[in-house]
Coordinates of C-alpha atoms in Angstrom, one line a residue:
X1 CA 174.2 -4.4 69.1
X2 CA 176.7 -2.5 67.2
X3 CA 178.7 -4.3 64.5
X4 CA 182.4 -3.3 66.5
X5 CA 180.6 -4.5 70.0
X6 CA 179.9 -7.9 68.2
X7 CA 183.2 -8.1 66.9
X8 CA 184.7 -7.5 70.5
X9 CA 182.3 -10.3 71.8
X10 CA 183.4 -12.9 69.5
X11 CA 187.4 -11.7 70.4
X12 CA 186.8 -12.4 74.1
X13 CA 184.9 -15.6 73.6
X14 CA 187.9 -17.1 71.2
X15 CA 190.6 -15.4 74.3
X16 CA 188.2 -16.7 77.3
X17 CA 188.0 -12.9 78.0
X18 CA 185.1 -11.9 80.2
X19 CA 185.1 -8.1 78.9
X20 CA 181.5 -7.2 80.2
X21 CA 180.5 -7.9 83.9
X22 CA 177.2 -6.9 85.6
X23 CA 177.7 -6.2 89.5
X24 CA 174.6 -5.5 91.5
X25 CA 175.6 -3.0 94.6
X26 CA 172.9 -3.8 96.7
X27 CA 169.5 -5.7 96.7
X28 CA 168.3 -2.9 98.8
X29 CA 165.7 -0.7 96.8
X30 CA 163.5 1.8 97.5
X31 CA 160.7 0.6 95.7
X32 CA 159.2 -2.7 95.6
X33 CA 158.0 -3.1 92.2
X34 CA 155.3 -6.2 91.5
X35 CA 157.4 -8.4 88.6
X36 CA 161.2 -8.2 90.7
X37 CA 162.9 -11.0 90.9
X38 CA 165.0 -9.7 93.6
X39 CA 164.8 -10.4 97.8
X40 CA 165.3 -6.6 99.0
X41 CA 166.7 -7.9 102.5
X42 CA 170.4 -7.0 103.1
X43 CA 172.1 -10.6 103.3
X44 CA 175.6 -9.2 103.7
X45 CA 176.3 -6.9 100.9
X46 CA 180.3 -6.5 100.1
X47 CA 181.6 -3.0 102.0
X48 CA 183.8 -0.5 100.2
X49 CA 186.9 -2.2 100.1
X50 CA 185.8 -5.9 98.6
X51 CA 183.9 -4.2 95.9
X52 CA 187.2 -2.0 95.5
X53 CA 189.2 -4.8 95.3
X54 CA 186.8 -6.8 93.3
X55 CA 187.2 -3.9 90.6
X56 CA 190.8 -3.9 90.8
X57 CA 190.5 -8.0 89.8
X58 CA 187.9 -7.8 87.6
X59 CA 190.5 -5.0 85.4
X60 CA 192.8 -6.9 85.7
X61 CA 190.9 -10.3 84.1
X62 CA 189.6 -8.0 81.6
X63 CA 186.6 -6.6 81.8
X64 CA 185.5 -3.3 79.8
X65 CA 181.8 -3.0 79.8
X66 CA 180.7 -3.1 83.3
X67 CA 176.9 -2.0 84.5
X68 CA 176.6 -1.3 87.9
X69 CA 172.7 -1.9 89.4
X70 CA 170.8 -3.3 92.1
X71 CA 168.3 -3.1 93.5
X72 CA 168.6 0.9 93.9
X73 CA 172.4 1.6 94.1
X74 CA 172.2 4.9 94.9
X75 CA 171.4 3.6 98.1
X76 CA 174.9 3.0 99.0
X77 CA 176.9 5.9 100.5
X78 CA 179.7 5.2 98.3
X79 CA 178.0 4.8 95.3
X80 CA 179.7 7.9 93.8
X81 CA 183.5 6.8 94.8
X82 CA 182.9 3.5 93.3
X83 CA 181.6 4.9 89.9
X84 CA 184.9 7.0 90.6
X85 CA 186.9 4.4 91.3
X86 CA 185.2 2.2 88.3
X87 CA 186.0 4.9 86.1
X88 CA 189.9 4.8 87.2
X89 CA 190.1 1.7 86.3
X90 CA 188.9 2.5 82.5
X91 CA 185.9 0.9 82.5
X92 CA 183.2 1.8 80.2
X93 CA 180.3 2.4 82.6
X94 CA 176.5 2.0 82.6
X95 CA 174.1 2.5 85.5
X96 CA 171.0 1.0 85.9
X97 CA 168.5 2.8 88.5
X98 CA 164.9 3.7 89.1
X99 CA 166.5 7.1 89.0
X100 CA 164.2 8.6 92.2
X101 CA 167.2 9.7 93.9
X102 CA 169.1 11.9 91.4
X103 CA 168.6 15.2 92.0
X104 CA 170.7 17.5 90.2
X105 CA 173.9 17.0 92.0
X106 CA 173.8 13.6 91.3
X107 CA 173.6 14.3 87.6
X108 CA 176.0 16.5 87.5
X109 CA 178.6 13.7 89.3
X110 CA 177.1 11.3 86.7
X111 CA 178.2 13.6 83.7
X112 CA 181.6 14.4 85.4
X113 CA 182.5 10.8 85.6
X114 CA 181.5 10.3 82.4
X115 CA 179.1 7.4 82.9
X116 CA 178.5 6.3 79.4
X117 CA 174.8 5.3 79.5
X118 CA 172.0 5.7 82.2
X119 CA 169.1 2.8 82.3
X120 CA 165.8 4.3 84.0
X121 CA 162.9 1.9 84.2
X122 CA 159.6 3.5 83.1
X123 CA 156.2 1.2 83.1
X124 CA 154.1 3.7 81.7
X125 CA 153.3 7.1 80.5
X126 CA 150.4 7.9 83.4
X127 CA 151.5 8.0 86.6
X128 CA 148.9 5.8 88.3
X129 CA 149.8 3.2 86.3
X130 CA 153.8 3.4 87.4
X131 CA 153.3 3.8 90.3
X132 CA 151.0 0.9 90.7
X133 CA 153.9 -1.3 89.5
X134 CA 156.5 0.0 91.9
X135 CA 154.5 0.4 94.8
X136 CA 155.5 4.1 95.5
X137 CA 153.3 7.0 94.6
X138 CA 155.0 9.5 93.3
X139 CA 158.0 7.3 92.0
X140 CA 157.1 8.1 88.0
X141 CA 156.9 12.0 88.8
X142 CA 160.4 11.9 90.6
X143 CA 162.0 9.6 87.8
X144 CA 160.6 11.7 84.4
X145 CA 162.1 14.7 87.1
X146 CA 165.5 12.7 86.7
X147 CA 165.9 11.8 83.8
X148 CA 165.1 15.5 82.4
X149 CA 167.8 16.2 84.8
X150 CA 170.3 13.4 83.2
X151 CA 169.5 14.7 80.0
X152 CA 170.1 18.6 81.1
X153 CA 173.8 17.1 81.9
X154 CA 174.0 15.5 78.1
X155 CA 173.8 12.0 79.5
X156 CA 172.7 9.1 77.2
X157 CA 169.3 8.1 78.8
X158 CA 168.0 4.5 78.0
X159 CA 164.3 4.2 79.3
X160 CA 163.9 0.2 79.8
X161 CA 159.9 -0.8 79.6
X162 CA 159.2 -3.9 80.8
X163 CA 156.4 -5.2 80.0
X164 CA 153.3 -7.1 81.7
X165 CA 149.2 -7.4 82.2
X166 CA 149.4 -4.2 84.1
X167 CA 150.9 -1.9 81.6
X168 CA 150.6 -3.9 78.4
X169 CA 148.9 -1.3 76.0
X170 CA 151.5 1.4 77.7
X171 CA 154.1 0.7 75.7
X172 CA 153.7 3.1 72.4
X173 CA 153.0 6.4 75.2
X174 CA 156.2 5.2 76.8
X175 CA 158.0 5.3 73.4
X176 CA 156.7 8.6 73.1
X177 CA 157.5 10.2 76.5
X178 CA 161.3 9.2 75.3
X179 CA 161.6 11.0 72.3
X180 CA 160.0 13.9 74.3
X181 CA 163.0 13.7 76.7
X182 CA 165.1 13.3 74.1
X183 CA 166.4 9.1 75.3
X184 CA 166.5 6.0 73.6
X185 CA 164.4 3.6 74.1
X186 CA 164.3 -0.7 75.1
X187 CA 161.4 -2.8 75.7
X188 CA 161.0 -6.4 77.6
X189 CA 158.5 -8.4 77.3
X190 CA 159.8 -10.6 79.4
X191 CA 159.4 -11.8 83.0
X192 CA 162.2 -13.6 85.3
X193 CA 161.3 -16.4 87.9
X194 CA 162.9 -14.5 91.4
X195 CA 165.9 -16.8 92.0
X196 CA 164.4 -18.2 94.8
X197 CA 163.1 -20.4 91.9
X198 CA 159.8 -19.1 92.3
X199 CA 157.8 -19.1 89.3
X200 CA 155.1 -17.2 90.6
X201 CA 156.1 -13.8 88.7
X202 CA 155.3 -15.7 85.8
X203 CA 151.6 -14.8 86.6
X204 CA 152.6 -11.6 85.2
X205 CA 153.3 -12.2 81.6
X206 CA 151.3 -10.4 78.6
X207 CA 149.4 -12.5 76.8
X208 CA 150.3 -14.3 73.3
X209 CA 148.4 -11.5 71.0
X210 CA 150.0 -8.9 73.2
X211 CA 153.5 -10.7 72.5
X212 CA 152.3 -11.1 68.5
X213 CA 151.6 -7.0 68.4
X214 CA 155.0 -6.2 69.8
X215 CA 157.4 -8.9 68.5
X216 CA 156.1 -7.1 64.8
X217 CA 155.9 -4.0 65.8
X218 CA 158.4 -2.1 63.5
X219 CA 158.4 1.4 65.6
X220 CA 160.4 -0.2 68.2
X221 CA 163.0 -2.4 65.8
X222 CA 163.0 -5.1 68.6
X223 CA 162.7 -6.3 72.3
X224 CA 165.4 -5.3 74.4
X225 CA 168.8 -7.2 74.8
X226 CA 168.5 -9.7 77.5
X227 CA 171.3 -8.8 80.1
X228 CA 174.2 -10.7 78.8
X229 CA 175.1 -9.9 74.5
X230 CA 174.1 -12.5 72.5
X231 CA 177.4 -13.9 70.4
X232 CA 178.0 -12.4 66.7
X233 CA 177.1 -15.8 64.4
X234 CA 179.3 -13.7 61.9
X235 CA 182.4 -13.7 64.5
X236 CA 185.1 -15.9 65.4
X237 CA 184.8 -19.0 64.5
X238 CA 185.0 -20.1 68.3
X239 CA 182.3 -18.2 69.1
X240 CA 180.2 -19.1 66.2
X241 CA 178.8 -22.0 68.3
X242 CA 178.4 -20.6 71.6
X243 CA 174.6 -20.4 72.0
X244 CA 174.9 -17.5 74.6
X245 CA 177.5 -15.2 75.8
X246 CA 176.7 -16.1 79.7
X247 CA 180.1 -17.5 81.3
X248 CA 182.0 -17.1 77.8
X249 CA 182.6 -13.2 77.9
X250 CA 180.1 -11.6 80.6
X251 CA 179.2 -12.7 84.0
X252 CA 177.3 -11.4 87.2
X253 CA 178.5 -11.0 90.5
X254 CA 176.1 -10.4 93.4
X255 CA 175.8 -8.0 96.1
X256 CA 177.2 -11.0 98.4
X257 CA 180.1 -11.7 95.8
X258 CA 178.5 -14.8 94.4
X259 CA 179.7 -14.9 90.7
X260 CA 177.3 -16.5 88.6
X261 CA 177.5 -16.9 84.2
X262 CA 174.4 -14.0 84.2
X263 CA 171.9 -12.0 86.3
X264 CA 169.4 -14.4 84.2
X265 CA 171.5 -17.5 85.5
X266 CA 171.5 -18.3 88.9
X267 CA 173.8 -21.5 88.6
X268 CA 176.3 -20.7 91.9
X269 CA 179.9 -20.8 90.0
X270 CA 182.1 -19.1 93.5
X271 CA 182.3 -15.9 95.7
X272 CA 185.0 -13.1 95.3
X273 CA 185.3 -13.4 99.3
X274 CA 186.7 -16.1 98.9
X275 CA 188.5 -16.6 95.7
X276 CA 189.9 -14.0 93.3
X277 CA 187.7 -12.7 90.5
X278 CA 189.9 -14.4 87.7
X279 CA 190.6 -17.9 89.8
X280 CA 186.5 -17.9 89.9
X281 CA 186.4 -17.0 86.1
X282 CA 189.3 -19.7 84.9
X283 CA 188.5 -22.5 87.3
X284 CA 184.9 -22.8 88.0
X285 CA 183.5 -26.6 87.4
X286 CA 180.2 -24.5 86.7
X287 CA 181.6 -22.3 84.7
X288 CA 183.9 -24.7 82.3
X289 CA 180.0 -26.9 82.4
X290 CA 178.8 -23.8 80.6
X291 CA 181.2 -23.6 78.4
X292 CA 181.7 -26.9 77.2
X293 CA 177.9 -26.4 75.6
X294 CA 177.6 -25.9 72.0
X295 CA 174.3 -25.2 70.0
X296 CA 174.4 -28.7 68.7
X297 CA 174.2 -30.0 72.3
X298 CA 171.0 -28.9 72.5
X299 CA 169.0 -31.2 72.0
X300 CA 165.7 -29.4 71.4
X301 CA 166.4 -26.1 70.3
X302 CA 169.4 -27.9 67.6
X303 CA 166.4 -28.5 65.2
X304 CA 164.4 -26.4 65.8
X305 CA 163.3 -24.1 62.5
X306 CA 164.1 -20.8 64.9
X307 CA 167.9 -21.7 65.6
X308 CA 169.2 -19.5 64.0
X309 CA 167.4 -16.5 64.9
X310 CA 165.7 -17.4 69.0
X311 CA 167.3 -15.4 71.8
X312 CA 166.8 -18.3 73.7
X313 CA 168.0 -17.8 77.3
X314 CA 170.2 -20.4 78.8
X315 CA 169.5 -19.2 81.9
X316 CA 165.6 -19.2 81.5
X317 CA 166.2 -22.7 80.6
X318 CA 168.0 -23.5 83.6
X319 CA 165.0 -22.2 86.6
X320 CA 162.8 -24.6 84.1
X321 CA 165.1 -27.5 85.0
X322 CA 167.8 -27.9 81.9
X323 CA 170.6 -25.0 80.8
X324 CA 170.5 -27.5 77.6
X325 CA 166.6 -26.9 76.9
X326 CA 164.5 -24.8 75.5
X327 CA 163.1 -21.4 77.0
X328 CA 159.8 -21.1 76.8
X329 CA 159.9 -17.6 77.1
X330 CA 162.0 -17.7 74.4
X331 CA 159.8 -20.1 72.2
X332 CA 157.2 -17.5 72.9
X333 CA 158.8 -14.6 71.1
X334 CA 159.8 -16.9 67.8
X335 CA 156.3 -18.0 67.8
X336 CA 155.0 -14.4 68.6
X337 CA 157.4 -12.6 66.0
X338 CA 156.9 -15.4 63.1
X339 CA 153.9 -16.9 63.3
X340 CA 155.8 -20.8 63.1
X341 CA 155.7 -23.2 66.3
X342 CA 159.0 -24.1 67.7
X343 CA 159.9 -27.3 69.0
X344 CA 160.4 -26.7 72.1
X345 CA 157.0 -25.3 72.8
X346 CA 154.9 -27.8 74.2
X347 CA 151.5 -26.8 72.7
X348 CA 153.6 -26.9 68.8
X349 CA 151.5 -29.4 67.7
X350 CA 148.2 -27.4 68.7
X351 CA 149.0 -23.5 67.9
X352 CA 149.1 -23.8 64.3
X353 CA 151.0 -22.0 61.9
X354 CA 149.5 -18.9 61.4
X355 CA 149.1 -15.4 63.6

């Protein structure tokens, strides 16, 4: 995260402003990725009028950075009118997509609308591996063709690669492909449990030795940022002891209008169909509880050797049973990076201190 964004985030936390938000327009998707944590059924997603009202309420509340995603957001027939309205409201818009529905016309429209970044998921440089993960034959070819169209329009494209057992050795190839396509590259070695609480997806996580190789690979400059940006350690005093931006300067809204601290933090905090966005942001008891937590309240993490540099996600900790507890996935990443077992690792006593 750039120093300017860090400074903006720190000030937003101090002022209680939701400077960033993630809005999933639909859970419907034309792919069926093996690691996806979403339910793809349409359970009554917001209509166009409801989304327009939400965008206007977000703008009034101070949201500036807006990520539009899904599911596959381009499955909505009103996707481009939604983006157009978001840009009229001066949002800095990022689109997350599998890009399989982006032809020349769609790429030109995204450019015309001034979308800041398009994040596209690519799981391997080998078509057979990527297609096996998406479970859609031909998806790799359509995604890569779309990235070329986006780049030809001058749009900034980020290739996002989620690591799992099926593609654990392929990220250097994806990184090279990103360079060839003129895209930036981000890698995420964390598999998220299903939002319904099912943790079976975690079986896809890469082994500890593979995670160590990734976390120590200087060519990738670290791992991809989490859904919500971490607070700056050098920011405003009020932000320094905030464990995460979730619920402080960032939130997530589902296709049905449910509001959560983050897409990886399924603590239901209100619904914009029955309350205004700003009312939920200011008065939700759940968000107030999240905001009450400071680093010193993290019983395990506050005494951990990795406390100052860990990417601990309170949402993942919440899904493990305690939003004030450690996130085992982040404990593993800290250990993989340093070779030092942290306080939250269940096998810390037996894992040793050397890689």
